[in-house]
Amino acid sequence: MDKMPAWADAVLVPLISILLAALISALVILAIGHNPVEAFSIMVKESLTSSRGIGNTLYYTTNFIFTGLAVAVAFHARMFNIGGEGQVLLGGLGVALVCLYVPWPHWTLALVGATVAAGVFGAAWALIPAYLQAKRGSHIVITTIMFNFIAAAVLNYVLVNMLRPRGAMEPASGPFPEPTHLPTFQEMFSTADTVLFRSAPVNVSFFLAVLACFAVWLLIWRTRLGYQIRAFGHSESAARYAGISPVRITVIAMLISGGLAGMMALNATMGEAERLVLNASEGAGFIGIAVALMGRSHPFGIFMAALLFGFLYQGGLELAFWTGIPQQLITVIQALVILFTGALDNMVRMPLEKLFLALRKGKA
Amino acid sequence: MDLATLIPVLESTIRLSTPLLLACLAGLFSERAGIFDIGLEGKMLIAAFFSAAVAYSSGNVWIGLLAGIAASLTLSAIHGLASITFRGNQLISGVALNFLASGLTVLISQNWFRQGGKTPTLTDGARLSEWHLPFADSLRDVPVLGPIYSDLLSGHAPLVYLAFALVPATWWVLFRTRFGLRLRAVGEAPEAVDTAGVSVVGLRFAAVAICGILCGIAGAYMATGLQPFFGKEMTAGRGYIALAALIFSKWRPWYALGACLLFGFLQAVALRFQNIDLGAFTVPVQVMDALPYILTVVILAGFVGKAIPPRAGGEPYVKER
Amino acid sequence: MTDTPAIELKGISKSFGPVQANKDISIRVMPGTIHGIIGENGAGKSTLMSILYGFYKADSGEIFINGRQTQIPDSQAAIAAGIGMVFQHFKLVQNFTVLENVILGAEDGGLLKPSLAKARGVLQHLAKEYELNVDPDAMIEDLSVGHQQRVEILKALYREAEILILDEPTGVLTPAEADHLFRILEGLKREGKTIILITHKLREIMEITDTVSVMRRGEMTATVKTAETSPEELAELMVGRKVLLRVDKTPAKPGKSVLEVENLRHTDSAGVERLKGISLKVQAGEILGIAGVSGNGQSELLQVLGGMKTATGTVRVNGEEIDLTGRYSDGQSRRARGISHVPEDRQHEGLIMPYTAWENVAFGYHHDPKYQKNAILMDNAAIKRDAEGKIERFDVRPPNANLAARNFSGGNQQKIVLAREIERNPDILLVGQPTRGVDIGAIEFIHQQIVALRDQGKAILLVSVELDEILSLSDRVAVMFDGQIMGERLPSETNQTELGLLMAGVTQMPDKDKPLIHVVDEQLDAQKEREAKRHGHS
Amino acid sequence: DPALIYDLGGKFDKSFNEAAYNGAERWAEETGGSYRDIEIQAEAQREQALRRFAEAGLNPVVTTGFSYASQIAAVAPDYPDTKFVTIDGYVDPAAHPNVLSILFAEHQGSYLVGMMAAMASESDTVGFVGGMDIPLIRKFACGYAQGVLAVNPDATVIANMTGTTPAAWNDPVKGAELAKAQISQGADVIYAAAGGTGLGVLQTAADEGILSIGVDSNQNYLHPGSVLTSMLKRVDVAVYDAMTAGADLQTGVIALGLDSNGVGYALDDNNADLVSEEMKAAVDAAREQIIAGEVTVHDYSEDDSCPALDF
Ligand SMILES: Nc1ncnc2c1ncn2[C@@H]1O[C@H](COP(=O)(O)OP(=O)(O)OP(=O)(O)O)[C@@H](O)[C@H]1O
Ligand SMILES: Nc1ncnc2c1ncn2[C@@H]1O[C@H](COP(=O)(O)OP(=O)(O)OP(=O)(O)O)[C@@H](O)[C@H]1O
Ligand SMILES: [Mg+2]
Ligand SMILES: [Mg+2]
């Protein structure tokens, strides 16, 4: 028997938490001399009410879904993968190599090839930390932090000394050839007379992200591997009793996690920039931690959290555009949202539980 | 490597290690009491800003230090509220506080100083001066020991000596005092502490507060000692490295010293020896840059083995489900 | 004796969310008596005592200590009121020494040194007075559960408790240790201390208590003088129906040898040899009981046979040798060989506590083709159906397959594990501590199931620290000590005393007037010394 | 109205972006006009910001940083009536008639400050601290090293990079350590081209009593008497000019070098005592020679190589 109905826990608690975060954010906006009502309405208007705004929001959402899922899969096996940043960078490298050096006839094939490459490269970058954790007990938190730095160095070297077109100023690869360009929502959904999602970077990889959500859900809750991953995550000794190999699960879970992180690069590299740039991950690896935690490691929750963060990113740019409020305000709002929905949720839940218990007793 | 090259490297090691060490000891107190803290970075950052800002405004570095500590303590209080009082997720709380510090410091700094997140440069009394140990000048010419004493050990900011003194102090507090006994117990078995008639909540808040104070000192040292100003994001990921050092040291004070010195040393070496020319080819700067991190992984995998955190770490203490 | 009760609880109620653990409970305990409390799993015994000790806060009700109304908002207040409690799940810091655990919360002054010195002295004194020997510098995690319990009692005595609550103290003790505990309790009673004893064992209630209270479903159903009642009556009060207190079984009809173990050796990760050449044989249709003080290798024996640990030596199942170190030395392979395993530690091994009951029913058998929908997906509906059948047949309460395992009481958790393992119809059933912490109603049921499986001609290896259980279930008994088999007996030809001595590694009877516990202690000390020496060399 | 989009480092980086900001502010002050500006926080926002401003009718849209080149190339055709300016980026003028690319000859300016460094150095060892190992920074370093060697062929140039993550541009503590490392290796003049990290280099130089050289903006004022000079990259002028020209802006490609005073070295009250007459004379002479084509400073980005320094 639960203390309160499931819908209240799933909807009411996050909702009130977000309202609290918004309230404090409003105070911060007031404190720096702006009008919070105006600020929020700009954010909502420019990111959720036009197809273009939605398109921009969904672009960021796509990134966060991938990195959020990556963190979540590792979490289910009780591992804290802080290495999303590095895995994204390597995934980007995989995408770039495949797009630059394979003569793809059509984007569909290129997408398949690049997805595989992104996954493989991201997974490979997670493999060493996973192996060391499984075999040597080296704490995955340290090794993945270290691998983020190492990945940055690798990418820096590769871009500056190898992939950069001769004489180019930018530490970036050359542009990917035409056939690898992914269709954007604008190309997909616009008709002759109405242009939808004008110039928004959102592209087919969004659907890939949604697919990944579903796949992860299936994996974790419907497959034998997921059953074993969760079992191992809950209790290593019990896993051993059941004949689930800790080494195998640790490595597989981290490979999947790294692969998912790597796939984020599809969106940013193949979908948006159409070349590999130095900072392809843009901190999404870290946002992914917050997204996974807020989404309670459930793909649906991750989708919603990614949407929220996408909204904050897009709304933040628009806010800066229309009011000149610095971008750091958005960072503060993000922090407050994470804090209230993810860490202070019991502050809302506890009184609600009492309320529902009292209501139930009143009825009984 | 001869002494003349070694000493500057080691000096640099000391400077680079100090913020790591303070943050690492901060984390040690918190995590030994069962509260995981990946918000070390944010606390250092916010302390760096407030210490520099207040030191600048007041012209007194010590008032700045107090302000930095107060700012860091505020974040600690939020972390405590979330993870102790409301039994929230400690990792999320830490992540959130890192974001909060990163945003707030620049926002406030811009609001106050209008220098794009930087504070004005501190001068004179607003800046942490260096301490010269007694006889440092007269002993310099003694072979070997002279330079070690006068150049390597002397001439650091007082907070550096404090940081290193805190290692034995931490050890002593943890293993020789009542408070330490209870603190370690609450991180291992809070129910044992509870049934022994000691407040779990009180102990954990105390630990989190100590963590805040030490992070505050770490941040203040960066923005008033190592550098006489605050620049945005100036902690540059050191909180995460400190966290790594903490796990590396298996939550033990002397090992923490070793781990932080190691990280500092590897960085100092990497900074000093870039573009090593091996004749046939030059080792690219990126390799040297990544070297501290690669070596950390190697050492971790080769020698350190499994690090077992305090048993009750990361879990809120819940009596009634 | 006065008329004022040492403890009086009036109208105590407590609910955990929607669960009402205590309902309007009142009880009086006279000073200088031993008061027993019995009740099924989940009846609310631990909750009531935890309220008295200030661990939980009651929703309503009053507490009187020595006639004075006392507020007990936390354990500090309880300690101040002279109450000490030994919890069902010990509240010790595993990697602290005995001394550190004893002084925790009762230190004198800010520095540890004087506190430790003082405690060392007091402990020496207490040890002499109550025969409570433990090495004050030993780490808790290195101590046997029996010794850990002594530490808990020492903690209470160190705080000068006048009222001592013990929650299922004998669940983990050997008979000798339990006897010893009772002598200590009687000594304490003679000194005028008041003792509350929670237990599932009616024999203990009859043996030592002055009065006994019975709890059922959160309510206090009766309080009677022990002298005026009988085990049968108590059992009925507890469960609400008549209970068979003895196992009903026919003589075994052993068939061919199913499990053969030869010279089995296992060394743990710390380098200590835990199994030192075990050889044994179990035939179809018989129960081989392994008795022993916990920590003498029985756990490792089960774990090796169950595929959780590697070992050297030979194990044959139905005449075929099985892999003990390589690719196929895991739980999956053992199950494929027809070995089922009810592990000793259901909470950390046998079940995934956050998993639902139905998910746990597939645990370990998640490869079973009948649980798969296709090559990729599991057939959750099939598992659920299977689980519902098992829940019904094994009378798991509440009969809700969607409830997480952690929300079942210990006895019902055990039934889930048993249902899963027994209904596999294995050739061999490994079963460890099948009734630890389980109430008598459930014990009866579990014993019946094990015997029924035997009667189907299966081989059963039973490990238990309960001599009662070993003696009543087994067809043959082997005693383990220090990683070796000390001897084998037929239940009909041995008794608790002989087995108790074998369990302590004593193969010949000691002097008449030397208390058994001393012999046991000496033996244990000698063993520890040997181990320390070995560690020193390595 | 014109618009200005900063690079990821942000408006107040104390060097490059801030120079652009200063130019825009000066324009606004002098003309009383108003402009819009924005700091982005993610790669994808580059294009978004460009479009936003173009659609809002702002003209010209000025961007700072080489990273905008490819985005402008993608966006410009959609807004033929808007003029785009990329500072440091290069967009093909034939394909994009509404884009102005402004390139700076940083190697020339760096060459001059390199000469000054060599002349001011007593130890014949000078240092260079770069933010990250990227081509632009190599261009700075390479020009600098050539200048040093031109004055003193036996001089040693110690060139270090701060790191490989974005934090490399914001780590004054590491900058300070790099400076100290170079000092211990004998350097007594250090040129910092490392954003916020450079502030730590300048600070340390001041504390340790050696000379430093600032970059992009005039940073002489930060530590008067310690900053030998600053390599000026007149981004402010470029922005000012672009905004002044407004919608009538001439597009194409402009290379701003010594000849057009697009780069140079800073001389003001703060460093007057540090720059001797001979030094000034030598540097000015070199400047004339470079303008006249008598001396060529090798541009790293031309062929990805540097005759004076290994990377
Ligand atoms: N901390 C808790 N939070 C929520 N529910 C609890 C808690 N402790 C006990 N309960 C519930 O309260 C009821 C009474 O539990 P209690 O532990 O007091 O029983 P018990 O009589 O001691 O049983 P056992 O013989 O198994 O020890 C059970 O339904 C149990 O699930
Ligand atoms: N040593 C063994 N002897 C007999 N059967 C075995 C042995 N090991 C595994 N099996 C059985 O073979 C089947 C396949 O086992 P395997 O471990 O290859 O599973 P799998 O296909 O890899 O599944 P998963 O990846 O989900 O673990 C299972 O039904 C398992 O019980
Ligand atoms: Mg398999
Ligand atoms: Mg109980």
Short mmCIF file of N, CA, C and O in Angstrom, two decimals, chain D residues 246-273:
data_model
loop_
_atom_site.label_atom_id
_atom_site.label_comp_id
_atom_site.label_asym_id
_atom_site.label_seq_id
_atom_site.Cartn_x
_atom_site.Cartn_y
_atom_site.Cartn_z
N GLY D 246 27.16 50.93 -41.31
CA GLY D 246 25.75 50.55 -41.27
C GLY D 246 25.36 49.69 -42.46
O GLY D 246 26.13 48.84 -42.91
N ALA D 247 24.19 49.94 -42.98
CA ALA D 247 23.66 49.09 -44.05
C ALA D 247 24.45 49.27 -45.35
O ALA D 247 24.35 48.45 -46.25
N ASP D 248 25.22 50.34 -45.42
CA ASP D 248 25.96 50.59 -46.66
C ASP D 248 27.33 49.92 -46.66
O ASP D 248 28.17 50.19 -47.51
N LEU D 249 27.54 49.09 -45.69
CA LEU D 249 28.82 48.44 -45.51
C LEU D 249 29.34 47.82 -46.80
O LEU D 249 28.59 47.18 -47.54
N GLN D 250 30.63 48.05 -47.05
CA GLN D 250 31.28 47.41 -48.19
C GLN D 250 31.61 45.98 -47.83
O GLN D 250 32.30 45.73 -46.84
N THR D 251 31.12 45.04 -48.61
CA THR D 251 31.42 43.65 -48.27
C THR D 251 32.67 43.20 -48.99
O THR D 251 33.28 43.95 -49.73
N GLY D 252 33.03 41.96 -48.78
CA GLY D 252 34.25 41.43 -49.35
C GLY D 252 35.16 40.90 -48.27
O GLY D 252 34.68 40.38 -47.25
N VAL D 253 36.44 41.02 -48.48
CA VAL D 253 37.40 40.56 -47.48
C VAL D 253 38.37 41.69 -47.18
O VAL D 253 38.91 42.30 -48.09
N ILE D 254 38.54 41.99 -45.92
CA ILE D 254 39.55 42.98 -45.54
C ILE D 254 40.58 42.28 -44.68
O ILE D 254 40.24 41.57 -43.73
N ALA D 255 41.82 42.48 -45.02
CA ALA D 255 42.88 41.99 -44.16
C ALA D 255 43.46 43.19 -43.43
O ALA D 255 43.96 44.12 -44.06
N LEU D 256 43.34 43.20 -42.15
CA LEU D 256 43.85 44.33 -41.38
C LEU D 256 45.21 43.98 -40.81
O LEU D 256 45.34 43.07 -40.00
N GLY D 257 46.22 44.68 -41.28
CA GLY D 257 47.57 44.41 -40.81
C GLY D 257 48.17 45.66 -40.25
O GLY D 257 47.48 46.61 -39.86
N LEU D 258 49.48 45.67 -40.22
CA LEU D 258 50.19 46.83 -39.71
C LEU D 258 49.89 48.06 -40.55
O LEU D 258 49.78 49.17 -40.02
N ASP D 259 49.78 47.84 -41.86
CA ASP D 259 49.58 48.97 -42.75
C ASP D 259 48.32 49.76 -42.39
O ASP D 259 48.31 50.98 -42.39
N SER D 260 47.26 49.05 -42.06
CA SER D 260 46.01 49.76 -41.77
C SER D 260 45.81 49.97 -40.28
O SER D 260 44.73 50.27 -39.82
N ASN D 261 46.86 49.75 -39.52
CA ASN D 261 46.77 49.87 -38.07
C ASN D 261 45.76 48.90 -37.45
O ASN D 261 45.25 49.14 -36.36
N GLY D 262 45.49 47.84 -38.16
CA GLY D 262 44.58 46.84 -37.62
C GLY D 262 45.22 46.07 -36.49
O GLY D 262 44.55 45.60 -35.57
N VAL D 263 46.52 45.90 -36.57
CA VAL D 263 47.24 45.32 -35.44
C VAL D 263 48.38 46.26 -35.09
O VAL D 263 48.75 47.13 -35.89
N GLY D 264 48.92 46.06 -33.93
CA GLY D 264 50.00 46.94 -33.53
C GLY D 264 50.39 46.67 -32.10
O GLY D 264 50.01 45.64 -31.53
N TYR D 265 51.12 47.57 -31.52
CA TYR D 265 51.47 47.38 -30.12
C TYR D 265 51.02 48.62 -29.35
O TYR D 265 50.89 49.71 -29.91
N ALA D 266 50.79 48.46 -28.09
CA ALA D 266 50.20 49.54 -27.31
C ALA D 266 51.30 50.31 -26.59
O ALA D 266 52.18 49.72 -25.96
N LEU D 267 51.21 51.60 -26.68
CA LEU D 267 52.14 52.45 -25.95
C LEU D 267 51.32 53.51 -25.23
O LEU D 267 50.55 54.24 -25.87
N ASP D 268 51.41 53.56 -23.95
CA ASP D 268 50.67 54.58 -23.21
C ASP D 268 51.41 54.92 -21.93
O ASP D 268 52.56 54.48 -21.74
N ASP D 269 50.80 55.68 -21.07
CA ASP D 269 51.48 56.11 -19.85
C ASP D 269 51.92 54.93 -19.00
O ASP D 269 52.92 54.98 -18.30
N ASN D 270 51.13 53.87 -19.06
CA ASN D 270 51.42 52.74 -18.17
C ASN D 270 52.71 52.03 -18.50
O ASN D 270 53.32 51.41 -17.64
N ASN D 271 53.08 52.06 -19.77
CA ASN D 271 54.32 51.34 -20.12
C ASN D 271 55.37 52.27 -20.70
O ASN D 271 56.36 51.80 -21.25
N ALA D 272 55.15 53.56 -20.57
CA ALA D 272 56.10 54.51 -21.17
C ALA D 272 57.51 54.27 -20.65
O ALA D 272 58.48 54.30 -21.41
N ASP D 273 57.63 53.96 -19.38
CA ASP D 273 58.97 53.79 -18.81
C ASP D 273 59.63 52.50 -19.25
O ASP D 273 60.84 52.32 -19.11
#
